[in-house]
Coordinates of C-alpha atoms in Angstrom, one line a residue:
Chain A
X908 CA 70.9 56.1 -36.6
X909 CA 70.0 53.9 -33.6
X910 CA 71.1 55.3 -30.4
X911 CA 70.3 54.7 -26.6
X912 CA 69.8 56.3 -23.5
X913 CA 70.2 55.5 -20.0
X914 CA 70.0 57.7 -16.7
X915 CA 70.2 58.6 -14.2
X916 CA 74.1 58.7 -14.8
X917 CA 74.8 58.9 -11.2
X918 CA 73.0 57.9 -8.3
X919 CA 73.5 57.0 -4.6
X920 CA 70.6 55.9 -2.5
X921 CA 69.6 54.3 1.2
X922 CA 69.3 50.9 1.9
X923 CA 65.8 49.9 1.4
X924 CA 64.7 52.8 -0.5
X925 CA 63.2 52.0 -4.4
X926 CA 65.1 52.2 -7.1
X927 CA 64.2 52.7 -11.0
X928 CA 66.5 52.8 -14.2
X929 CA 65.5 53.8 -17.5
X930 CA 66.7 53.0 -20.8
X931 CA 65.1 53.8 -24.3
X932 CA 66.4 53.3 -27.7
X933 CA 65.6 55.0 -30.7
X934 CA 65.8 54.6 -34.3
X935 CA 65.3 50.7 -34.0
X936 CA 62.2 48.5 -33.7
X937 CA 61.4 45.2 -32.1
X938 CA 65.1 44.9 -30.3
X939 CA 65.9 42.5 -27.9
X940 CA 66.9 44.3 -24.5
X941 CA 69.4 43.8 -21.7
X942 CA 70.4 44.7 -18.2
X943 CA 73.4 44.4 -17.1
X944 CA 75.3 44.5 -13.8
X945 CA 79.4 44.9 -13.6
X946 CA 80.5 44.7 -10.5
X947 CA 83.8 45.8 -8.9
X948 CA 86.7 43.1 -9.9
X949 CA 83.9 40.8 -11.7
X950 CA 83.0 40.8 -15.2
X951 CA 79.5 41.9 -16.9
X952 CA 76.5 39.4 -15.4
X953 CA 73.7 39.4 -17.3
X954 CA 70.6 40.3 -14.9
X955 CA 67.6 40.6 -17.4
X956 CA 67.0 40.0 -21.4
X957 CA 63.6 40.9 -23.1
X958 CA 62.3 40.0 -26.9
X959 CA 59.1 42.0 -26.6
X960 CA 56.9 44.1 -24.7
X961 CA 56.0 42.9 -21.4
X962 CA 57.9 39.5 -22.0
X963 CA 60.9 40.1 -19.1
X964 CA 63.4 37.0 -18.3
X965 CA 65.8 36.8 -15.4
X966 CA 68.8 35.0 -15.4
X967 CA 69.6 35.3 -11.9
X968 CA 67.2 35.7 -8.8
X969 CA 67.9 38.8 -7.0
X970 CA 66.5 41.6 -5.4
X971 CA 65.9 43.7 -9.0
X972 CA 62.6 43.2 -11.5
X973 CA 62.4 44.7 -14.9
X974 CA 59.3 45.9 -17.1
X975 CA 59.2 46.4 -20.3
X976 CA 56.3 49.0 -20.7
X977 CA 57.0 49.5 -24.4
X978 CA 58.6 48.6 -27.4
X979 CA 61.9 50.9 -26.6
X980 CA 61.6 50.9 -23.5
X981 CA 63.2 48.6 -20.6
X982 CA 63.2 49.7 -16.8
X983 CA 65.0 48.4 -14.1
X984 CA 63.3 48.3 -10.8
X985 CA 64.0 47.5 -6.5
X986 CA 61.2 47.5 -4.0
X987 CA 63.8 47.8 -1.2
X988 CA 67.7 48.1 -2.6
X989 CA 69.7 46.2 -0.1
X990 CA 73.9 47.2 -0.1
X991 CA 75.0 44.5 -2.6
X992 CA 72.4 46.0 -5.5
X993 CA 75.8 49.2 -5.5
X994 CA 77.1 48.5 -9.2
X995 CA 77.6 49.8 -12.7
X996 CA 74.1 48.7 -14.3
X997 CA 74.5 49.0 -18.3
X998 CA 71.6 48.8 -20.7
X999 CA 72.0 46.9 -24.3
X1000 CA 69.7 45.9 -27.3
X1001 CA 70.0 43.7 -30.0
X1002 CA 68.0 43.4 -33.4
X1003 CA 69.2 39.6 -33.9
X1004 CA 71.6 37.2 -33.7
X1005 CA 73.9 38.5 -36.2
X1006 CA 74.4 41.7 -35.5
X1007 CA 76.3 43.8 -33.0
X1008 CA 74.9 44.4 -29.4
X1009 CA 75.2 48.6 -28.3
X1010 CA 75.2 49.2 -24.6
X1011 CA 74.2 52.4 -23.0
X1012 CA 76.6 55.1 -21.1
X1013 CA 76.1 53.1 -18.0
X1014 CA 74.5 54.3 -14.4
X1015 CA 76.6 54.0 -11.3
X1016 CA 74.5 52.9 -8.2
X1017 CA 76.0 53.4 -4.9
X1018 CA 73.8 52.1 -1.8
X1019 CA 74.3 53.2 1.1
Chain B
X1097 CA 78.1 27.3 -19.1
X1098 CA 80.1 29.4 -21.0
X1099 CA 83.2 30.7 -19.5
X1100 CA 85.4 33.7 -20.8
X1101 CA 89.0 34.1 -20.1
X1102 CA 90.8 37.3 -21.0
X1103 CA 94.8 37.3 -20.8
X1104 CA 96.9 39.1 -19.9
X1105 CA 94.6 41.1 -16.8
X1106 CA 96.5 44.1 -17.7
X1107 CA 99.1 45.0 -20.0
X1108 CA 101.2 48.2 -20.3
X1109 CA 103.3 49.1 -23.6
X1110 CA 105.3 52.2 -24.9
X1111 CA 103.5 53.7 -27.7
X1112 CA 104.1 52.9 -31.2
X1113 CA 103.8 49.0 -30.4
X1114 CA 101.9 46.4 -31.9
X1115 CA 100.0 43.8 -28.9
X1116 CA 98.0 41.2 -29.1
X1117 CA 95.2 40.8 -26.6
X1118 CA 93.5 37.0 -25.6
X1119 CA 90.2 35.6 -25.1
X1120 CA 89.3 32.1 -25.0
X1121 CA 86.0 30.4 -24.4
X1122 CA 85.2 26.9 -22.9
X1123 CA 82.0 26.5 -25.1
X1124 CA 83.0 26.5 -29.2
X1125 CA 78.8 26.3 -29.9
X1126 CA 78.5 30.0 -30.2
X1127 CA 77.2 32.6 -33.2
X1128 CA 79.8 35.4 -32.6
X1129 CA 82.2 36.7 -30.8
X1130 CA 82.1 40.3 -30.1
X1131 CA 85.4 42.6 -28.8
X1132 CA 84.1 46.0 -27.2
X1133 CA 86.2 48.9 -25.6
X1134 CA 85.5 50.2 -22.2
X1135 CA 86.7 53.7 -21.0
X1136 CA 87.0 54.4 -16.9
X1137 CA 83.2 55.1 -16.1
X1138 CA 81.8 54.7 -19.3
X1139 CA 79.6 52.3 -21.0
X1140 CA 80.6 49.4 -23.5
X1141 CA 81.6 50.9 -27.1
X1142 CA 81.6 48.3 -29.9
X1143 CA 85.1 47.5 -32.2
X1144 CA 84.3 44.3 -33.9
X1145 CA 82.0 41.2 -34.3
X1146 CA 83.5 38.2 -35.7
X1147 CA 80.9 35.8 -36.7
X1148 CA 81.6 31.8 -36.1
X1149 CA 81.9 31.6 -39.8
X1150 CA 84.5 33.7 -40.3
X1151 CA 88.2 33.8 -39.1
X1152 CA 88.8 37.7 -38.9
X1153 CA 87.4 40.7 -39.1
X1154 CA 89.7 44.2 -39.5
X1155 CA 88.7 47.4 -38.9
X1156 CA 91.7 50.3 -38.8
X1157 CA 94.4 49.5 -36.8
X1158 CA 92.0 46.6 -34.9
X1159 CA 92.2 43.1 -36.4
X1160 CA 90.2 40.2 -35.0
X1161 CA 90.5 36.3 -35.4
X1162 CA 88.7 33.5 -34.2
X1163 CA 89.3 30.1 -34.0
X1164 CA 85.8 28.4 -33.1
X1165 CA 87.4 24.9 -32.5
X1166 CA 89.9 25.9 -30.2
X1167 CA 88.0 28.5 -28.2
X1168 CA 90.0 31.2 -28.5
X1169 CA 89.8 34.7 -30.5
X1170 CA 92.8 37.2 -30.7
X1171 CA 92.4 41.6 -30.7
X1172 CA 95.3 42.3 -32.6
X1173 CA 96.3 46.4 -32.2
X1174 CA 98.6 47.8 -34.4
X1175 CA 100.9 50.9 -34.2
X1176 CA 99.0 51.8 -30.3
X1177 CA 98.3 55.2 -29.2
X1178 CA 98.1 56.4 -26.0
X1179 CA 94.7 57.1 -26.6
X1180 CA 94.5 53.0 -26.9
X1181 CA 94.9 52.6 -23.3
X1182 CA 91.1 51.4 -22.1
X1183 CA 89.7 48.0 -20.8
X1184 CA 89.8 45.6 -23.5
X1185 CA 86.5 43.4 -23.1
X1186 CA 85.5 40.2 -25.5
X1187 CA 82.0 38.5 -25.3
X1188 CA 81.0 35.5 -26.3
X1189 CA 77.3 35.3 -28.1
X1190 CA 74.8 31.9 -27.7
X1191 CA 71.2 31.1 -27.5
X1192 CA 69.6 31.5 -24.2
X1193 CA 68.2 27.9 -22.9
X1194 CA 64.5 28.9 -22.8
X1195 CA 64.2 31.5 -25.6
X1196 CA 63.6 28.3 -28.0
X1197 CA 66.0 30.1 -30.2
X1198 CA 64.8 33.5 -30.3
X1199 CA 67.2 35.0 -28.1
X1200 CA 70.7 35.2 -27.1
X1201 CA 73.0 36.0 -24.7
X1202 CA 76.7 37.4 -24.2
X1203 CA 79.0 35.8 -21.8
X1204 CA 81.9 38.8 -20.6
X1205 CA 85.5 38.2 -19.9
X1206 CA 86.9 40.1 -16.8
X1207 CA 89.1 42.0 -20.2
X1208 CA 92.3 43.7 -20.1
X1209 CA 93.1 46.7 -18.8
X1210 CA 95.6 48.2 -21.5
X1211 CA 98.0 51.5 -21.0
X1212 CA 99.8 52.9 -23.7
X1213 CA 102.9 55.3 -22.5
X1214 CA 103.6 57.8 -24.4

């Protein structure tokens, strides 16, 4: 069965320090990856979609970058997190347009 | 652009009642519409996807409909149970403008926050 994993979980960190989230699936090939961000009283705002490795799209410009080092594989990144990167950052793939997208458990950012 | 609109915001009900819960879409051109469950904290879990061809999709107590034309789907839950109460969240699926087709993207409603008393 396909399943996916983020972490950290948890995690509060300086302004200006670096930042990386990880998410890998398994039991799946070739999926089409997401980032998302949900932010406090907003809905979910697509940050970042991939359909292969190394091929990253952003859909808003912001401080974040994402790589896509291998098939199953999608990070999230920050040179320097600035106080309005704090959010609930969800991972999700796809395998096409008919099917149903799976998010991960989530990993709440808090920058301080 | 694709807007989502999810109403009511919140909505509390005794247990034992059916409810239904609203999403409506400004842009009818999409591929599916998808109704996920959120718990305080946690990440999106997956109830239904109702495909543009279709008018509903059941699964349990859960019903789904869609109505493409007018932009608007319905989460119909029957019989709710206290452990029901999460955040209701619908998503609206279309191709992403530069993907030539090859890949999509899921606008979010704000959902609805539902608590069931027991």
């Amino acid at each position: 069965s396909q399943t996916i994993h983020q972490w950290p979980a948890t995690l509060v960190q300086p302004v200006g320090s670096p930042l990386s989230l990880e998410c890998t699936v398994e039991g799946t090939s070739n999926p089409n990856l997401y980032w998302y961000r949900q932010a406090a009283g907003r809905g979910l705002q697509l940050l970042f979609y991939s359909v292969g490795i190394g091929q990253i799209s952003s859909e808003v410009p912001q401080n974040l970058s994402a790589s896509r080092p291998q098939d199953r594989q999608f990070i999230l990144s920050s040179k320097k997190l600035l106080l309005s990167d704090s959010g609930f950052y969800l991972c999700a793939w796809k395998t096409g347009r008919n099917t149903e997208a799976f998010f991960g458990q989530g990993t709440r950012l808090t920058v301080v | 652009k694709q807007e989502v609109t999810q109403i009511p915001a919140a909505l509390s009900v005794p247990e034992g009642e059916n409810l239904v819960l609203n999403c409506s879409f400004t842009d009818s051109a999409i591929y599916n519409l998808q109704w996920f469950r959120q718990d305080p904290g946690k990440g999106l879990t997956s109830l239904l996807l109702i495909q543009s061809s279709q008018r509903e999709q059941t699964s349990g107590r859960l019903n789904a409909s869609l109505d493409k034309s007018s932009g608007r789907s319905t989460l119909y839950i029957a019989a709710s149970q206290p452990g029901d109460s999460a955040t209701y969240l619908c998503a609206a699926l279309r191709s992403l403008a530069d993907s030539g087709g090859s890949n999509y993207k899921l606008t979010f409603g704000k959902g609805t926050l539902l608590t069931v008393n027991p």
